[in-house]
Structures are given as C-alpha cells and as structure tokens.
Short mmCIF file of C-alpha atoms in Angstrom, two decimals:
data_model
loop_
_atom_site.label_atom_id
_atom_site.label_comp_id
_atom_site.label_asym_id
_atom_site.label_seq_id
_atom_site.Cartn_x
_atom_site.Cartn_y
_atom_site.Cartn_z
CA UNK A 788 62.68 129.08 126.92
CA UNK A 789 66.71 127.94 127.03
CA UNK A 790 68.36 128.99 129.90
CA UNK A 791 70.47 132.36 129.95
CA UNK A 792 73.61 129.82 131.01
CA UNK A 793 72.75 127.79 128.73
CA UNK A 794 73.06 129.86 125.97
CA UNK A 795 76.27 131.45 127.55
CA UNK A 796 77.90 128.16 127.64
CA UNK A 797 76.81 127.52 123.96
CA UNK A 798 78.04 131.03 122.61
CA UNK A 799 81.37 131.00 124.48
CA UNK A 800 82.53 128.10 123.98
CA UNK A 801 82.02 128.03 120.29
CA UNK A 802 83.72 131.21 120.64
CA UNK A 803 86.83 130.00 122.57
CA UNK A 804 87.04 127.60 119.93
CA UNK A 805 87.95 129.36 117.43
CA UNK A 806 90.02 131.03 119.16
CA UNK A 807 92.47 128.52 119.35
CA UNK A 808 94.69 127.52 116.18
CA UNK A 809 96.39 124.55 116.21
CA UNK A 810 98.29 122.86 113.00
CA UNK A 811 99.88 118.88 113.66
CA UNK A 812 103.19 118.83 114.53
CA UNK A 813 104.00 117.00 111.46
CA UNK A 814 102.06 114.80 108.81
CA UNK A 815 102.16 111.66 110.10
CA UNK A 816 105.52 109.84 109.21
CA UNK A 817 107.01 112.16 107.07
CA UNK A 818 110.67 112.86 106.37
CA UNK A 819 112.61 115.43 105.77
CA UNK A 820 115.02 116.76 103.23
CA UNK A 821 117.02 119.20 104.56
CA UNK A 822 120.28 120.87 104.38
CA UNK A 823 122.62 121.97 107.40
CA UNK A 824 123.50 125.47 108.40
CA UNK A 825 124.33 126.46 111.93
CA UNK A 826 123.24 125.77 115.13
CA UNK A 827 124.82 125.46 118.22
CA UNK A 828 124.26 122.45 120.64
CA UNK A 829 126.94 119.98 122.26
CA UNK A 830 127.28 115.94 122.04
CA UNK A 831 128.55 113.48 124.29
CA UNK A 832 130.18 110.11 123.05
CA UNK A 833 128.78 107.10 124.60
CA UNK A 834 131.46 104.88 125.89
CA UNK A 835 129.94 101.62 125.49
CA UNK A 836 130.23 98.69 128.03
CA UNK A 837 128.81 99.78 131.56
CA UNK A 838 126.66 97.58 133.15
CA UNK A 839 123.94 99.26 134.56
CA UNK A 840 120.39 98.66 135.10
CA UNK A 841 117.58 100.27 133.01
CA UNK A 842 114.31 100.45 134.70
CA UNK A 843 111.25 99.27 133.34
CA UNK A 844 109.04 102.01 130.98
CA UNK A 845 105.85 102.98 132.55
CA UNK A 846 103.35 102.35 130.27
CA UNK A 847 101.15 105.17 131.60
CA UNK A 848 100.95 108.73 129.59
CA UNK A 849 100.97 111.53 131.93
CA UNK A 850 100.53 114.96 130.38
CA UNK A 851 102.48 117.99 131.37
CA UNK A 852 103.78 120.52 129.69
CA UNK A 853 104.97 119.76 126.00
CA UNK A 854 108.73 119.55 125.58
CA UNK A 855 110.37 121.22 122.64
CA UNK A 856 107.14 120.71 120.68
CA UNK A 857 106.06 117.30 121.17
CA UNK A 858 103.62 116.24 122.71
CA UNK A 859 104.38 114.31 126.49
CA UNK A 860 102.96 111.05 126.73
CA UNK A 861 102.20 110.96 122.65
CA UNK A 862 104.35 108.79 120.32
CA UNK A 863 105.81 110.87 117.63
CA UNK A 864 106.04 109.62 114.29
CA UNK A 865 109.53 108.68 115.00
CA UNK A 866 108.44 106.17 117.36
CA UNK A 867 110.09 108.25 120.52
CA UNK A 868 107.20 108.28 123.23
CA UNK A 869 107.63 111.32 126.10
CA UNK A 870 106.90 110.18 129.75
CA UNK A 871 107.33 111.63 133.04
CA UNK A 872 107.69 108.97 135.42
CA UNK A 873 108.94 109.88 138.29
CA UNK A 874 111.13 107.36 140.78
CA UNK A 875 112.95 105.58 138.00
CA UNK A 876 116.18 104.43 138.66
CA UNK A 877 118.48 106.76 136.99
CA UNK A 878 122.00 106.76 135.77
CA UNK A 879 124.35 108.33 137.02
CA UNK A 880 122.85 108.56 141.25
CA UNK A 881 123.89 111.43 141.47
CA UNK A 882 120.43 112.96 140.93
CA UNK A 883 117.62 113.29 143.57
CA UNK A 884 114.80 112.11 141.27
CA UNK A 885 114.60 110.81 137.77
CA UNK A 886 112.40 110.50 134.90
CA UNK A 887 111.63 109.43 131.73
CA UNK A 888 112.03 112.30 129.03
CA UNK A 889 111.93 110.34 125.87
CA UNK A 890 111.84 106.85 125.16
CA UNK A 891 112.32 104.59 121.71
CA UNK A 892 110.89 100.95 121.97
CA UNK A 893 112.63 98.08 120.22
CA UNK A 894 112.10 98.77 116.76
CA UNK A 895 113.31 97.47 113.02
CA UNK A 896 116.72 95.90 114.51
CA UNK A 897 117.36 98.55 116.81
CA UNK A 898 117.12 98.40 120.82
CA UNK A 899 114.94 100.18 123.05
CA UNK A 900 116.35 103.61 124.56
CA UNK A 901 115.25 104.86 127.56
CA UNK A 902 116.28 108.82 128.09
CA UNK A 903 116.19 109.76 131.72
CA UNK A 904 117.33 113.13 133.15
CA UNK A 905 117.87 114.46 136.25
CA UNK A 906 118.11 117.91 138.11
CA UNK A 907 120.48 118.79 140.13
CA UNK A 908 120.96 121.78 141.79
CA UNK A 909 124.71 121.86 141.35
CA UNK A 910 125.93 120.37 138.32
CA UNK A 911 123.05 121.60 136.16
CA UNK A 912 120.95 119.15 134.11
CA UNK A 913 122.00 115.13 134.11
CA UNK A 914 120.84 113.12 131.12
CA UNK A 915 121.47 109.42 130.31
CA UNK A 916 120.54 107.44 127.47
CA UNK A 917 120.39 103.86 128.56
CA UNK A 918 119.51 100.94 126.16
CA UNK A 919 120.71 97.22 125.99
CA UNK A 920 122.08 95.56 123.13
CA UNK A 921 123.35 92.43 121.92
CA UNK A 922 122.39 91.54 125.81
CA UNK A 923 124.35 94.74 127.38
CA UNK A 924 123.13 97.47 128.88
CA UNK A 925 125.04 100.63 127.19
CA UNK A 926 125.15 104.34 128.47
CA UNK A 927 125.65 107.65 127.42
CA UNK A 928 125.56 110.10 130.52
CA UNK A 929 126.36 113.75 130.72
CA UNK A 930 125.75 116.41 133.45
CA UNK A 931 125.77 119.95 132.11
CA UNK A 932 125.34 123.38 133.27
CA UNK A 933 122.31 125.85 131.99
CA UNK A 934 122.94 128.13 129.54
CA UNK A 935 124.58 128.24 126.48
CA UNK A 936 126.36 125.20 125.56
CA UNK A 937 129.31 124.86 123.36
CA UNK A 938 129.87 122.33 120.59
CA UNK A 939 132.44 119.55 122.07
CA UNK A 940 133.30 116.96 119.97
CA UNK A 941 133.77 114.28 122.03
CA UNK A 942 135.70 111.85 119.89
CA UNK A 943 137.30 108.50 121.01
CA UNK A 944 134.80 105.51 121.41
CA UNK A 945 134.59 102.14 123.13
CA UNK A 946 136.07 98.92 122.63
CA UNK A 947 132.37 97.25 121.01
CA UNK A 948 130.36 97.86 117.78
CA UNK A 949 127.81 100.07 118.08
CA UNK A 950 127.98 103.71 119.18
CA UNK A 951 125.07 105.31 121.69
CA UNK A 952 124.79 108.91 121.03
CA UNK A 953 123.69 111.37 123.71
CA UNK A 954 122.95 114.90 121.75
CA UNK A 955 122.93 117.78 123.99
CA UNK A 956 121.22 120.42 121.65
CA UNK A 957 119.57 123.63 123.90
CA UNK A 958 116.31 124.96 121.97
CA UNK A 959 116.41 122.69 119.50
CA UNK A 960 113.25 120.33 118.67
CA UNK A 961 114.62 118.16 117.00
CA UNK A 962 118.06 117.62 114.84
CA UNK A 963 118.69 115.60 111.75
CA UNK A 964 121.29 113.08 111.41
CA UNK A 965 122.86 112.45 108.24
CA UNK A 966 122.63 114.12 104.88
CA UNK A 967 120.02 114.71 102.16
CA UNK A 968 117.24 112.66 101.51
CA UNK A 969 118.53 109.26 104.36
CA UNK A 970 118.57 112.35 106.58
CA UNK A 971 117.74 110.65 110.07
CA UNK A 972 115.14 112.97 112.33
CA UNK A 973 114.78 112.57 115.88
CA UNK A 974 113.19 114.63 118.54
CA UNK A 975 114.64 116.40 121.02
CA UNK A 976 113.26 116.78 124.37
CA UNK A 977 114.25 119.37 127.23
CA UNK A 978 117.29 119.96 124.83
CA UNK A 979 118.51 116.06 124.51
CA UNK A 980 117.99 113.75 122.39
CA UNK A 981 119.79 110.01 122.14
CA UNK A 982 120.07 107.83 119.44
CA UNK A 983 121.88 104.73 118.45
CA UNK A 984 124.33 105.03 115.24
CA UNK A 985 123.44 102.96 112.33
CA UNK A 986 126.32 101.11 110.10
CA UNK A 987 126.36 103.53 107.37
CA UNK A 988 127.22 106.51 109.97
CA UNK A 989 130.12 104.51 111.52
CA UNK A 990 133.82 105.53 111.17
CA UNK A 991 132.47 108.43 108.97
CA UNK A 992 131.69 112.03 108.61
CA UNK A 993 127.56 112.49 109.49
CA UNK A 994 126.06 115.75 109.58
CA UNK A 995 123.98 116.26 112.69
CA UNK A 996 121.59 119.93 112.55
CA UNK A 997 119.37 120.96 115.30
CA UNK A 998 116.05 122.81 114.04
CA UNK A 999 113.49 124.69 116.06
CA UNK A 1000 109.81 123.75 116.78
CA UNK A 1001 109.11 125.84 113.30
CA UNK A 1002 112.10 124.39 111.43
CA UNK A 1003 114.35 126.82 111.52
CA UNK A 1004 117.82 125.83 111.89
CA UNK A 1005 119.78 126.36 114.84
CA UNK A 1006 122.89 124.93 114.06
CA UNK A 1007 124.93 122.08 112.06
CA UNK A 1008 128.15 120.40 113.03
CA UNK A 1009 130.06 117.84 111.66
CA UNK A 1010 130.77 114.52 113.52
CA UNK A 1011 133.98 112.87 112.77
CA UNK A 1012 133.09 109.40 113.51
CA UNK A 1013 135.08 107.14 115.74
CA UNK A 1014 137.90 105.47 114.19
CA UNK A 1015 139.42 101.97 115.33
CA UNK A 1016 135.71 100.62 115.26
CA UNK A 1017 134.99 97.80 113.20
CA UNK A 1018 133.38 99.41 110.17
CA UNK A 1019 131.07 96.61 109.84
CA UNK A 1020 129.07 93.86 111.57
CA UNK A 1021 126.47 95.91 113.54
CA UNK A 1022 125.32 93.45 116.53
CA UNK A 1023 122.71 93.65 118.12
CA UNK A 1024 118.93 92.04 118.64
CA UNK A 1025 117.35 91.42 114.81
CA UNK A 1026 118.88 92.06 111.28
CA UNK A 1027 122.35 93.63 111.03
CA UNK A 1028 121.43 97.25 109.12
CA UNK A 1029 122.61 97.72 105.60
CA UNK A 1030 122.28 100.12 103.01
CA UNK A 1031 118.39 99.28 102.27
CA UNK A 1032 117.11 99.12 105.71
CA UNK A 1033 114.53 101.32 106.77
CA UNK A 1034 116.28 104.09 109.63
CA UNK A 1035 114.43 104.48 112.61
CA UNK B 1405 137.61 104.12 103.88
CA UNK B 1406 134.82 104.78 103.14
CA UNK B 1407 131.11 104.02 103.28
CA UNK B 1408 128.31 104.37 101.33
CA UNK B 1409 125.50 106.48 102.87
CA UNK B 1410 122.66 104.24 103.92
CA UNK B 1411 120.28 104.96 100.70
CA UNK B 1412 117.03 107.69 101.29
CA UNK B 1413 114.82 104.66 103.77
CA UNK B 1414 111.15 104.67 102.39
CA UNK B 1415 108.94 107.31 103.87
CA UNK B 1416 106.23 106.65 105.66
CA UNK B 1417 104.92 103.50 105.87
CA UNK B 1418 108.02 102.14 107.06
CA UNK B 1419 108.57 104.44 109.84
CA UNK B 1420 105.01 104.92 111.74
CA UNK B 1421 102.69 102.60 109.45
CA UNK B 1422 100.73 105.40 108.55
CA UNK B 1423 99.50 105.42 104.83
CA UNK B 1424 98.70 108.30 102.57
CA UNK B 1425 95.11 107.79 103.48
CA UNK B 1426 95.18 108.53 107.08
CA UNK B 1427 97.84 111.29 106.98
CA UNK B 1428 95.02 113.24 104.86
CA UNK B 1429 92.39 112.06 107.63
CA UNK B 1430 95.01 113.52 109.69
CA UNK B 1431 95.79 117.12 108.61
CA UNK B 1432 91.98 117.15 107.85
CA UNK B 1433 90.99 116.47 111.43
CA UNK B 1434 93.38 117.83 113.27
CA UNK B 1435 92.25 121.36 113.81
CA UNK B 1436 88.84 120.22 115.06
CA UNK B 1437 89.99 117.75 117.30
CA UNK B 1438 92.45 119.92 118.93
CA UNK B 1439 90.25 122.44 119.04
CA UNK B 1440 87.61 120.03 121.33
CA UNK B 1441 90.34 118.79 123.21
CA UNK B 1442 91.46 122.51 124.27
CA UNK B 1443 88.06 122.64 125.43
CA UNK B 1444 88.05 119.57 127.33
CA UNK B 1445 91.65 120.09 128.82
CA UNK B 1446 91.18 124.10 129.45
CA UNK B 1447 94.73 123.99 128.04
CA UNK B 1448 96.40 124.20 124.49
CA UNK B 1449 99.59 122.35 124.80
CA UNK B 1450 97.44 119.57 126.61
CA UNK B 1451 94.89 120.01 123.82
CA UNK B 1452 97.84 118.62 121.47
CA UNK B 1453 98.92 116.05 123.23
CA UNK B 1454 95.54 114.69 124.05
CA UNK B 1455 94.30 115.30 119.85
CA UNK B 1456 97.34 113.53 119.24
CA UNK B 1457 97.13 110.45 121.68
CA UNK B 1458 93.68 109.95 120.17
CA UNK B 1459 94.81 109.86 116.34
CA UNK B 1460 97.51 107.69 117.04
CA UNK B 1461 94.64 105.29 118.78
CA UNK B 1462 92.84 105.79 115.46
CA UNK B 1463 95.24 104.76 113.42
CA UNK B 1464 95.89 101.44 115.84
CA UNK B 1465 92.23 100.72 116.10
CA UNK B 1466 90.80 98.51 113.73
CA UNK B 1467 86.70 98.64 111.97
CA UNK B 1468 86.51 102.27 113.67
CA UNK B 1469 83.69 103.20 110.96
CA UNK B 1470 83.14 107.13 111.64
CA UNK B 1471 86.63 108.49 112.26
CA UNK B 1472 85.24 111.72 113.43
CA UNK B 1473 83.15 110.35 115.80
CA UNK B 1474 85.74 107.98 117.40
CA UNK B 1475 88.21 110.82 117.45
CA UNK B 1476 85.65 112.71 119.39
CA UNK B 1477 84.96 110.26 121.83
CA UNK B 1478 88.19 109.36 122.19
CA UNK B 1479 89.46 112.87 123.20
CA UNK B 1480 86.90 113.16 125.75
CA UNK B 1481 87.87 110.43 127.58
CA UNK B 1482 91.71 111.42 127.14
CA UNK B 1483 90.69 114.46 128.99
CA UNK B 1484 88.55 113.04 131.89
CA UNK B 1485 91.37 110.57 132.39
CA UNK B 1486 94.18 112.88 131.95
CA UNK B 1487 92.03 115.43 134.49
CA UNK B 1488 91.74 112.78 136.93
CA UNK B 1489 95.51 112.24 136.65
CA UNK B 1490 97.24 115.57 136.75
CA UNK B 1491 95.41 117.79 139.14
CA UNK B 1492 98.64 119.38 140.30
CA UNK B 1493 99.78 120.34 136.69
CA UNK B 1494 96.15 121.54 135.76
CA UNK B 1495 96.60 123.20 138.76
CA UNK B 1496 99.66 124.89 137.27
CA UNK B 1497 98.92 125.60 134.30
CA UNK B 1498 95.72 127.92 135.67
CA UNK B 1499 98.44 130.05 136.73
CA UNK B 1500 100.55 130.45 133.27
CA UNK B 1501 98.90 133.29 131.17
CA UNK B 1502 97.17 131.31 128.54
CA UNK B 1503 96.78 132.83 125.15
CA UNK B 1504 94.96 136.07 124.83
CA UNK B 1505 91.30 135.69 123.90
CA UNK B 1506 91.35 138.40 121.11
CA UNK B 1507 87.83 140.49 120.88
CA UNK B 1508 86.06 138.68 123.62
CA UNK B 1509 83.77 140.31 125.91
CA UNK B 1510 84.10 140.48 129.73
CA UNK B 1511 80.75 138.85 130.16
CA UNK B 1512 81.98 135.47 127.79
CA UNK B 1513 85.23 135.34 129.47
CA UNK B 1514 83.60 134.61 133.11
CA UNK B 1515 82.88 131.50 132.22
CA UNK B 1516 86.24 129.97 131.06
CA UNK B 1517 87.81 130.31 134.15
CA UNK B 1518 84.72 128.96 135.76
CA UNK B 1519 85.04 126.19 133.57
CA UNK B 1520 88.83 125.20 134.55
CA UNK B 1521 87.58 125.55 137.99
CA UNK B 1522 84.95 121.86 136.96
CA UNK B 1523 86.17 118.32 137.83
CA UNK B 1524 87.14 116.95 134.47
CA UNK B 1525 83.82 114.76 133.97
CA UNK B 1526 81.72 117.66 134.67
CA UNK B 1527 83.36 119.65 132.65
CA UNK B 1528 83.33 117.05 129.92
CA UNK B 1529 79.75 117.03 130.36
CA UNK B 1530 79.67 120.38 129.49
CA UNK B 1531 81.65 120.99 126.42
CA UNK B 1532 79.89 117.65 124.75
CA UNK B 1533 76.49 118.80 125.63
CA UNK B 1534 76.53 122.94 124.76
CA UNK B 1535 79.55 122.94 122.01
CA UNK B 1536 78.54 119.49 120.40
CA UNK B 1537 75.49 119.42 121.06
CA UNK B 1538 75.31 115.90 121.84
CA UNK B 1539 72.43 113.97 123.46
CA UNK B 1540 72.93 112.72 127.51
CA UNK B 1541 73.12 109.33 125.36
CA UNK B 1542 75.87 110.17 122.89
CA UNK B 1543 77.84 111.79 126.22
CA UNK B 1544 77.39 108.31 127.73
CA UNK B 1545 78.83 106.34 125.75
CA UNK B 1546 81.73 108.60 125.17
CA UNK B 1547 82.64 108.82 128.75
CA UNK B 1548 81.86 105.38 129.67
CA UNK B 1549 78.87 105.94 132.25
CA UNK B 1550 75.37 105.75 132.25
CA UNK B 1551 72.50 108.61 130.74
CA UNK B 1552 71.75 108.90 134.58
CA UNK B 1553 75.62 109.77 135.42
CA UNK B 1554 75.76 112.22 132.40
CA UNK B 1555 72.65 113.72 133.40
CA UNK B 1556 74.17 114.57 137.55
CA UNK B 1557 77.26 115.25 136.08
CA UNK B 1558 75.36 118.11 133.73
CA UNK B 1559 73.28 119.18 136.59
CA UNK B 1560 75.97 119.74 139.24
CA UNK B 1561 78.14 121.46 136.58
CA UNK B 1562 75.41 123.95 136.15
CA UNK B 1563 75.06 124.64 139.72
CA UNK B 1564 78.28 125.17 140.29
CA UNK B 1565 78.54 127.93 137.36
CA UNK B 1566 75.53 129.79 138.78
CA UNK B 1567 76.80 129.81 142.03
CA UNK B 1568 80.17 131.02 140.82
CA UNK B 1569 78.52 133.57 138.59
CA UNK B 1570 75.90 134.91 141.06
#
C-alpha cells in the first residue's frame, strides 16, 4: 500500500509541471534579420585611453533573478556570460559596491569586456564597460538617472583605433547593431549593454535597435560614427577584422 | 568615404559552435528540462537559467551518450549547488508571487510551498524519486552521494512534509 504522501508528491508535482511553460530564449546561435523602427534608449561614447584596472572575472555562476531575459550566470549564444559578483573593483569609485552584469571573454580577435554597474543612491545607475586592448585598458562609463532616458548622441571619439561602446537602452533585451543580414545582436542586461566596434562600423552610419524579451522593437537610432579616426587598421590582440570575419 | 558593410558573418557555428544537430536536441529538450529544473529550483526564472547552464555543459561535454539523461542529471546538481549557494535569493524569491497555478486544488497546492521550505538535496531527493521516478541508485549518481545518503536525504524530506502537513 503507497503512502498517501507519497502519492501526493507524485500527483502534484507532475501537476506543477505542467504547469509551467517555458520556450529557449533563442535556438542556439542563431541570428537575426531584422529591420529598425523605433525605440528609445541612450548611448555613451567611450573615450578611449584611461588606464584603469579591470578586475579579474569570477568564474563562479550565481543565480538571481534573470536580467532582461537572459539567464544570470548562463552564457548566451553571443558569448556574453551574466555574473553577480559582488566586491569587484569598479570604475568610476564613485559607487558603494560593484558587480559584474555582463561579461564577453576574448573571442575571434576581439578583447574581453567586463560590464560592471553600480548603484548609487544619488546619481542613479553607474555602468562601465572596461576591456583591454592592444595592451590598454579602455572605458566607457556613464552614471544615469531612472526613468526614461533620452537618445544622446554622444559624438566625438578618442585619439586611438578602436571605439568601446556603452549602450544605455531601458527595457530593452537586447539591440542589434548594424543592418540586414551582418546585423550584430548583443544582449542587454539591467538596460546596458557594451560592445566593441568592428572596422566595417567605423567612421560610418550603423543602425543600432533595441528589441524586447519577445522581439518587439523598442526603438532604432542612427549612429553617426566618429570621424577623424583612422578608417582602417583595427589593433588589437589576434587578426585585424575585415569584411569576411565572423562578428562576435 | 565610405565602407563596405562587413558581409552577413556565417550563422551559427561560428558564433557559439553549436551545429544544426544540437540546436534540434535543443528546442526538443528544452521544455522538459526546464520544466525539472523549475521543480528542482521552486522557481521559473531559475528553472531557465539552470536548463540552460546544463545544455550549454552538453554541448561542451564530449561521449555524453544519452543526452536526456545527462541533461537530467546535470540539472539536478545545478540546483543542489545553486540551493546551497543562494539561500538569501531563494529566500526572496518565496516572497515574489510566482505564477498562478491555474485549476489546482487547495489540497495539491500544500505541498509546493512545503517543498520550497526543503534544503536543496532533500528536495532534490524528492522531485527525482516521485516525478522521475528514479531508483535511490539513479538519484546517487546524479547528486554525487551514496544510495545510503539518497536514502536519509528521502527519509528526512518526508518527515519534514508530514510534520508540516499534520
């Protein structure tokens, strides 16, 4: 004779299974063809050249509640892993504690970023973007305020070759860079996102759309890349990027 | 002047090394895996994070044979580990509504919360044994311990609902 709990246990939990409906995210590395419409989200130029120091990645996966869709502590397919770690150094200090919200390990030519935020009670939501490239360690830093955020464009640029990108896009879960089928996606996290841009994006027009956790799109704006760059010779660790190079 | 677009990068091999093969394996296993994982975790949104830490160790892992099986496995020790880690967010997340268990009856939904209340091996323990129905062996070697552990773990789990329930 099975036991009344037993039988509970078996009953509801087959029960609370099905209950729950869950699709993947995404098929595993696929891309997307899209076109941009409008969303609404803000971006903040890297000015390349600070020296600062990055903090070593914890390697541990902590779960907590999933950002924008992805999952924390999970590599995506775009190779961006979520961690919350806290007590990382951050950039800029003026933050009371730190932690990892996304980061991108060295990958096809391209350096690792490490995307740590900060709260602060006053000058809203800090993020930085740190990475290090052709032996630098480059930034991209901007402290916010909640609420609805304005596009900016923040124009100008630094003095080297390569262009660190922190994307301030509220709601979004991720945004596409670029247009049609070389369409760059990356994930946002907590409304940020950071990515390094590629030769082919330099000193040009690039389309950059934010999209929702079901793919709706939020909103599409138009960066008018810096001028005065070089418009070739990406540096950096591993094979300059041309045309034919995979995109992170 | 201008330049050229970089030209359309190829899909997915490229970016995650994931071939046609396993993305199937993917979509295919997804819902079941999730679904064990929500009932390991107690919690959806860790349910997808765990389902997807273990496909991802899949698709690293090499001679895995049964897929299923290794997802399985690997979920429920995700979720013991990830218990063990995060007792302050679990802690948390009890108190965020969850999602409303449509046409259940008060007498099923006791046990749930009774459930979330379970150290994460016991509770482990439990969703193997009554929703997989796997043997104290098969929990063993899924969680790492020996029949004997699987078989206390079972036990004091049990206890503890009746208690709770009485």
């Amino acid at each position: 004779m099975t036991d009344i709990l037993e039988d509970r246990l078996r009953a509801d939990l087959v029960r609370r299974a099905a209950s729950f409906t869950s699709h993947p995210p995404r098929h595993f590395g696929t891309r997307l063809d899209e076109d941009v419409t409008r969303p609404r989200f803000r971006r903040r130029r890297a000015t390349i050249g600070a020296a600062l120091v990055v903090g070593a990645l914890a390697a541990t996966a902590v779960p907590a509640a999933a950002a924008a869709g992805f999952a924390p502590g999970v590599a995506d397919a775009f190779g961006w892993t979520h961690r919350t770690t806290p007590g990382l150094p951050l950039i800029p200090a003026d933050d009371a504690t730190g932690h990892v919200v996304m980061s991108l390990p060295a990958s096809q030519g391209l350096p690792a970023i490490a995307l740590l935020a900060a709260k602060t009670t006053t000058r809203g939501d800090c993020y930085t973007a740190v990475s290090q490239l052709a032996g630098k360690t480059w930034k991209a830093g901007s402290c916010g305020v909640s609420g609805v955020r304005t596009l900016t464009d923040g124009g100008g640029g630094g003095t080297g070759q390569a262009v660190l990108e922190l994307i301030e896009a509220p709601g979004a879960a991720y945004i596409t860079v670029g247009d049609g089928p070389g369409a760059r996606r990356v994930p946002v996290a907590d409304g940020v996102t950071a990515l390094w841009l590629v030769k082919g994006e330099l000193n040009r027009q690039v389309s950059v759309t934010s999209f929702d956790q079901k793919g709706v799109k939020l909103q599409s704006i138009s960066i008018d890349e810096i001028t005065g760059l070089p418009k070739t010779n990406w540096t950096g660790p591993g094979a300059p990027y041309t045309s034919s190079s995979p995109q992170p | 002047m201008s330049t050229h677009p970089p030209a359309p990068a190829p899909s997915r091999e490229l970016r995650s090394g994931v071939d046609l093969d396993e993305d199937r394996l993917y979509r295919s296993l997804w819902p079941e895996i999730a679904r064990l994982a929500y009932l390991l975790s107690g919690s959806e949104t860790v349910a997808e994070d765990l389902a997807q830490e273990a496909f991802i160790g899949l698709f690293r892992a090499q001679n895995v044979g049964d897929a299923r099986a290794y997802l399985r496995r690997s979920v429920a020790n995700l979720a013991t580990n990830a218990g063990k880690r995060s007792r302050r967010e679990h802690a948390y997340l009890r108190t965020v509504p969850q999602r409303s268990y449509v046409g259940s009856d008060a007498e099923s939904d006791d046990l749930w919360p009774l459930l979330d209340r379970l150290p994460s091996r016991q509770r482990a323990v439990i969703v193997l044994r009554y929703y997989l129905d796997w043997s104290e062996a098969e929990i063993a070697r899924a969680l790492n311990c020996r029949p004997g552990t699987v078989k206390a773990h079972a036990s004091r789990a049990l206890n503890r609902l009746r208690k709770e329930l009485s």
